[in-house]
XYZ file of C-alpha atoms in Angstrom:
341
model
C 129.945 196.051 116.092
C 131.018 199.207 113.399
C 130.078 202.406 114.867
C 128.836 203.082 111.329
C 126.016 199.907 112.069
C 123.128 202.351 113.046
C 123.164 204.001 109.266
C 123.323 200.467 106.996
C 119.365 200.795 107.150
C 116.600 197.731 107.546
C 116.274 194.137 106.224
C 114.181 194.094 103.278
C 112.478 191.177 101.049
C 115.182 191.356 98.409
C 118.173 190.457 100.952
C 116.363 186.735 100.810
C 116.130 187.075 97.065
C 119.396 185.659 96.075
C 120.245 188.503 93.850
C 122.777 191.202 94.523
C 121.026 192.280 98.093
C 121.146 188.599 98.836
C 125.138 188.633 98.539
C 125.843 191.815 100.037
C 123.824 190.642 103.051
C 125.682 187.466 102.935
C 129.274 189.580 102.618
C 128.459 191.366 106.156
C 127.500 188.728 107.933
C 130.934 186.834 107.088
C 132.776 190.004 107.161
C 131.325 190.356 111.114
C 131.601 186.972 111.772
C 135.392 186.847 111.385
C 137.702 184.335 112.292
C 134.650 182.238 113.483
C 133.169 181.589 109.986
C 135.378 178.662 108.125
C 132.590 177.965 105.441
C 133.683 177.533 101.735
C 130.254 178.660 100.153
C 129.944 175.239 98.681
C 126.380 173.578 99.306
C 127.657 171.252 102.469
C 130.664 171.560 104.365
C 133.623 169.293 104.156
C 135.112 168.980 108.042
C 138.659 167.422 108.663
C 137.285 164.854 111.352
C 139.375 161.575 111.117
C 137.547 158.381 112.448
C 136.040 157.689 115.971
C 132.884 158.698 116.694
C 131.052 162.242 116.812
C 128.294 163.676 118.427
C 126.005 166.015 116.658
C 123.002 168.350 117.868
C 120.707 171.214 116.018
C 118.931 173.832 117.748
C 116.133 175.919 116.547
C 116.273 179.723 119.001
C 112.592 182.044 119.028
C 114.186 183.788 122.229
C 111.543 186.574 123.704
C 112.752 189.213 123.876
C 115.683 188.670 121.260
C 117.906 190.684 123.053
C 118.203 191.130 126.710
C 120.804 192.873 129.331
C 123.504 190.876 129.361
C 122.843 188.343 125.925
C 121.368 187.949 123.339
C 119.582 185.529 120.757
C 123.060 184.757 119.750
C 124.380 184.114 122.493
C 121.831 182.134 123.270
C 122.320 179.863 119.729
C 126.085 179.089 120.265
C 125.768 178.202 124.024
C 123.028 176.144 123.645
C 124.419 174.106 120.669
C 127.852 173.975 122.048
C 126.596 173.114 125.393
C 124.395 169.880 124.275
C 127.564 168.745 122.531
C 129.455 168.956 125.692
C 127.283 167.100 128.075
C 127.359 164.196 126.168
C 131.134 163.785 126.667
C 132.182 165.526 123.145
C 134.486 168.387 122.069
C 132.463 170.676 120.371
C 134.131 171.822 116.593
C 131.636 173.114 114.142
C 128.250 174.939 114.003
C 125.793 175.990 111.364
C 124.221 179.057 111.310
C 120.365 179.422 109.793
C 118.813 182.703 110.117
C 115.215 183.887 109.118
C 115.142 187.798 109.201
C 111.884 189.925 109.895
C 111.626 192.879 107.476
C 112.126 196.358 109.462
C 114.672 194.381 111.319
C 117.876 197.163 112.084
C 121.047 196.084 110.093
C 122.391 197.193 112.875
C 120.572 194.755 115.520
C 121.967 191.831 113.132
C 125.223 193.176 113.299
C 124.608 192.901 117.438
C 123.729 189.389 116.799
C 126.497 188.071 114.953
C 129.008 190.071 117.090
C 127.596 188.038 119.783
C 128.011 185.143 117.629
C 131.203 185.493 117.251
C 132.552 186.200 120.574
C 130.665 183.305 122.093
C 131.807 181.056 119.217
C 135.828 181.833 120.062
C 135.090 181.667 123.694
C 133.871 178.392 123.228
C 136.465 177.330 120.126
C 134.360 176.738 117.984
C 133.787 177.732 113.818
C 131.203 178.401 112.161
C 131.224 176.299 108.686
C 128.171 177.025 106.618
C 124.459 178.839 107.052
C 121.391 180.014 105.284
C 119.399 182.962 105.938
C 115.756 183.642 104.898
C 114.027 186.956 104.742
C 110.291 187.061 105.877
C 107.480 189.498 105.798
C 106.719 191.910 108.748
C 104.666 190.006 111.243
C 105.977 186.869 109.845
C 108.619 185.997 112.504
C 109.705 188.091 115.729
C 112.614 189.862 114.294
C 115.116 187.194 114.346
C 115.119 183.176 114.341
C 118.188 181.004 114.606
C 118.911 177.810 114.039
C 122.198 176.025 114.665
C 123.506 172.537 114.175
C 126.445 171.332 115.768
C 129.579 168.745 115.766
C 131.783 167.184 117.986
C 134.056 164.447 118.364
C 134.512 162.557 121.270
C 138.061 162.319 123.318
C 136.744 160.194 126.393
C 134.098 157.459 127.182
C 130.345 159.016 126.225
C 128.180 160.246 129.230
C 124.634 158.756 128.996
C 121.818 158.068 131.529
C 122.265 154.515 131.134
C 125.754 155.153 133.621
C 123.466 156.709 136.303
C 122.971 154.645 139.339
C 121.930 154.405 142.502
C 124.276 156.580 145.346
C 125.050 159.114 142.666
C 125.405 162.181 143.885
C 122.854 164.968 142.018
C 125.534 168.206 141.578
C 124.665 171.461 139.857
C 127.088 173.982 138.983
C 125.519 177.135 140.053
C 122.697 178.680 140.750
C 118.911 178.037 139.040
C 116.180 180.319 137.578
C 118.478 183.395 136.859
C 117.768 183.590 132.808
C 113.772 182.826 133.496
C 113.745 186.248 136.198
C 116.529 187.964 134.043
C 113.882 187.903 130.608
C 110.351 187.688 132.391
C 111.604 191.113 134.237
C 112.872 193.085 131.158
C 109.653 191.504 129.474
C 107.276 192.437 132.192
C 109.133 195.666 133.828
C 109.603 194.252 136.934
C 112.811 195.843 137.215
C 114.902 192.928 138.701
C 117.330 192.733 135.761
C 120.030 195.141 136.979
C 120.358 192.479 139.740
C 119.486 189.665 138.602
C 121.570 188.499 135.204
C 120.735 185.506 132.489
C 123.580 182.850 133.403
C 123.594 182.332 129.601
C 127.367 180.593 128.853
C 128.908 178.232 127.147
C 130.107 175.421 129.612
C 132.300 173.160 127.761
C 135.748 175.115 128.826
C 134.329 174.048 132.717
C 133.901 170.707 131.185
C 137.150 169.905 130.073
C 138.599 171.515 133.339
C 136.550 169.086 135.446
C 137.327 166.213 133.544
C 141.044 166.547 133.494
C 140.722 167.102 137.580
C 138.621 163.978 138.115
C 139.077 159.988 137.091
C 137.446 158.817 133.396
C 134.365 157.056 135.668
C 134.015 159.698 137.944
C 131.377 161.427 136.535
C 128.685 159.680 134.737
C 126.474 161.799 133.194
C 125.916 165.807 132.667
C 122.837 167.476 131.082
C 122.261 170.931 130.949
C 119.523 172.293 132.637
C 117.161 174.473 130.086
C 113.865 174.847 129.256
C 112.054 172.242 131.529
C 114.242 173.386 134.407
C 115.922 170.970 137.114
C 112.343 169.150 137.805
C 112.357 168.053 133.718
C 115.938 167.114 133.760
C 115.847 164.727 137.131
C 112.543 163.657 135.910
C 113.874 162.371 132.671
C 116.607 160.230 134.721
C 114.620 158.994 136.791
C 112.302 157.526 134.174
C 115.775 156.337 131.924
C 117.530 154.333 135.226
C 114.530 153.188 136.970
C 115.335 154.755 140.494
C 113.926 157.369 142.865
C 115.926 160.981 142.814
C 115.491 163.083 145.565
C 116.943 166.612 146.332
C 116.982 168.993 149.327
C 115.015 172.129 149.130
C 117.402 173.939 151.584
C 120.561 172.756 148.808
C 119.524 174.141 145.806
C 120.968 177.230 145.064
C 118.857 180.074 143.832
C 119.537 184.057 144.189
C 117.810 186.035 146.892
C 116.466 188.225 144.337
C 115.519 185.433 141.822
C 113.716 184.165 144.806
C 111.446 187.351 145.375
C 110.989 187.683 142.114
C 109.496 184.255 141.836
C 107.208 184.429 144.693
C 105.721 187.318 143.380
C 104.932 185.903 140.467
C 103.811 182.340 141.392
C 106.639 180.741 139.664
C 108.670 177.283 141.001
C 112.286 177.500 140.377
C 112.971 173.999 140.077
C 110.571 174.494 136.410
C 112.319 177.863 135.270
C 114.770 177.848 132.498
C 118.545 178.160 132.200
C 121.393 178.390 129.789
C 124.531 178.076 131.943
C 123.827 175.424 134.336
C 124.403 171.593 134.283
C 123.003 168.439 135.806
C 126.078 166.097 136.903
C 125.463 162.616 138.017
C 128.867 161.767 140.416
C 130.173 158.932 142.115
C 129.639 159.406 146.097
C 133.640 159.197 146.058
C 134.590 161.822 143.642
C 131.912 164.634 145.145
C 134.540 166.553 146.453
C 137.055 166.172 143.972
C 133.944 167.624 141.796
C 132.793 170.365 143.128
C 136.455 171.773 144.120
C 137.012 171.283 139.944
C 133.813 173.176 139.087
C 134.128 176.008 141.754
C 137.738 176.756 140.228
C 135.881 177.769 136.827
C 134.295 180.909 136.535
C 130.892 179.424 135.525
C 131.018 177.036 138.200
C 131.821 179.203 141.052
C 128.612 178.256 142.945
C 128.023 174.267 142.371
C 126.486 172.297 145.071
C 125.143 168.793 145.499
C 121.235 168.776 146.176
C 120.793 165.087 146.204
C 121.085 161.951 144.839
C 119.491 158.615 143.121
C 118.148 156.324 146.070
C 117.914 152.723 145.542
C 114.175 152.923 145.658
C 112.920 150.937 142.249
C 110.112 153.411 141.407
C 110.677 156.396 138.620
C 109.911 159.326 140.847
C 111.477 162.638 141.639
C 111.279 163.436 145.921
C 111.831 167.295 146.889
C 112.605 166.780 151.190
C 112.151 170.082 152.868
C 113.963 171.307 156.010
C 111.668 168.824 158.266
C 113.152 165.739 156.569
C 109.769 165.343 154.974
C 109.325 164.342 151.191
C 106.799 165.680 148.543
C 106.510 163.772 145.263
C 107.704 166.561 142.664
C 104.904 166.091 139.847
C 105.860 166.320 135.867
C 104.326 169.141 134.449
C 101.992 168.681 131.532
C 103.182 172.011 130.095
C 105.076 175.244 130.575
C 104.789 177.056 133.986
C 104.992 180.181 131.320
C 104.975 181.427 127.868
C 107.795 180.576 126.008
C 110.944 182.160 126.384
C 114.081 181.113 124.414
């Protein structure tokens, strides 16, 4: 971001407008967003994609706070988008951008967002081809919403649910409830953010890594592992293939801070959001060969199994605690909390 940022003033009505305001807005934000930015200004992009199939994902972002200590609502927007893309098997390529813009809201604070934009967007190589940005009245939106669609084309067999099946092994890729603590304690004060940090990233560089260690069947379906939390995610699979999932309390990985921080305030890891984590479904015979791919990535340093799909013919999650004994893990009929990204 240009030292200069702090003096380029507010967002006001007029930079919605489509008048002059409207362009020099539009100017800075391609100006910051470099490299990333491929758009044309025509009224729809035109990608080079040549046959095949792609995948393709949008993403609407109201992240509270907006900016946090080590991410931000921009951050946020290209991991998640890029991330859904890579689950399902795909390469991600292309992203929108849509922004709506409180008035009042720091030129400067924009120019933190699409900084973070565009970092996140190279790390992940990806472009941004085309956006939109609206300009609200004060009180009208919390400073900044995003919205991104995204594209990607698919280079190997598809991962869906459907593959999942019974002796799968249920493998994570590092640890849970780390961006819930990390924003609930800047939110709150409870001053656990210096050691506890959002595990906001975007995974598809682990992806690819993993699946050129590991055979084309080896792994048979990823999701990553958001706002629901684990519970939502093995919940959903269960209900798609049919088949009890169960996973070992003493397995899953959570922070010894991120675990104090929960018990103090009533709140169940295996419901608490992430933006860095994923859900992989693995044949019994490639575990190993899985988690020694995933620990050799930076964002996969700590990936464990914690269970697996059972050949029981009933859609039900099972969390067994250190006594071998099982506790039917109940869907939740809404958020443990109030919303946070």
């Amino acid at each position: 971001m240009s030292s200069s940022a702090a003096g380029l003033g507010e967002v006001v009505l007029d930079h919605g407008s489509g008048t002059q305001l409207s362009h020099e807005l539009l100017s800075l934000i391609v100006e910051t967003l470099g490299d990333v930015y491929i758009g044309e200004m025509e009224d729809s992009a035109m990608l080079p994609i040549t046959g095949g199939r792609i995948a393709m994902t949008t993403d609407s972002f109201v992240v509270d706070p907006p900016f946090f200590g080590n991410g931000d609502i921009g951050k946020i927007a290209v991991c998640g988008t890029v991330n859904d893309l890579a689950v399902v098997g795909s390469k991600p390529l292309y992203l929108t951008l849509g922004m709506i813009l409180e008035t009042g809201l720091p030129i400067a604070r924009l120019l933190r967002v699409l900084t973070s934009i565009r970092e996140t967007a190279r790390e992940a190589g990806v472009r941004i081809v085309c956006g939109d940005t609206k300009v609200v009245r004060k009180g009208e939106a919390d400073q900044i919403y995003l919205n991104t669609a995204g594209v990607g084309v698919f280079e190997r067999t598809p991962l869906r649910m459907t593959n999942v099946r019974p002796g799968d092994r249920v493998v994570l890729s590092g640890p849970i409830g780390n961006h819930t603590v990390h924003l609930l304690s800047i939110r709150e004060g409870l001053g656990f953010e210096q050691r506890v940090l959002s595990d906001c990233a975007p995974v598809n560089g682990m992806l690819d890594q993993l699946f050129a260690a590991v055979g084309e069947g080896d792994v048979h379906s990823v999701r990553d592992v958001t706002r629901g939390g684990l519970a939502a995610v093995l919940q959903e699979y269960s209900e798609a293939t049919g088949h009890t999932i169960r996973m070992e309390q003493r397995a899953l990985p959570v922070q010894f801070e991120t675990v104090m921080a929960m018990d103090m305030l009533g709140i169940n890891p295996i419901h608490s959001a992430n933006e860095g984590c994923v859900c992989l479904f693995v044949d019994p015979s490639a575990e190993r060969a899985v988690l020694d791919a995933l620990r050799s990535h930076r964002y996969g340093t700590g990936a464990v199994t914690i269970g697996e799909v059972t050949d029981r013919p009933e859609a039900q999650v099972l969390l067994r605690d250190a006594d071998g004994r099982d506790t039917v893990v109940e869907e939740l009929r809404g958020a443990e909390l109030p919303r946070l990204c």
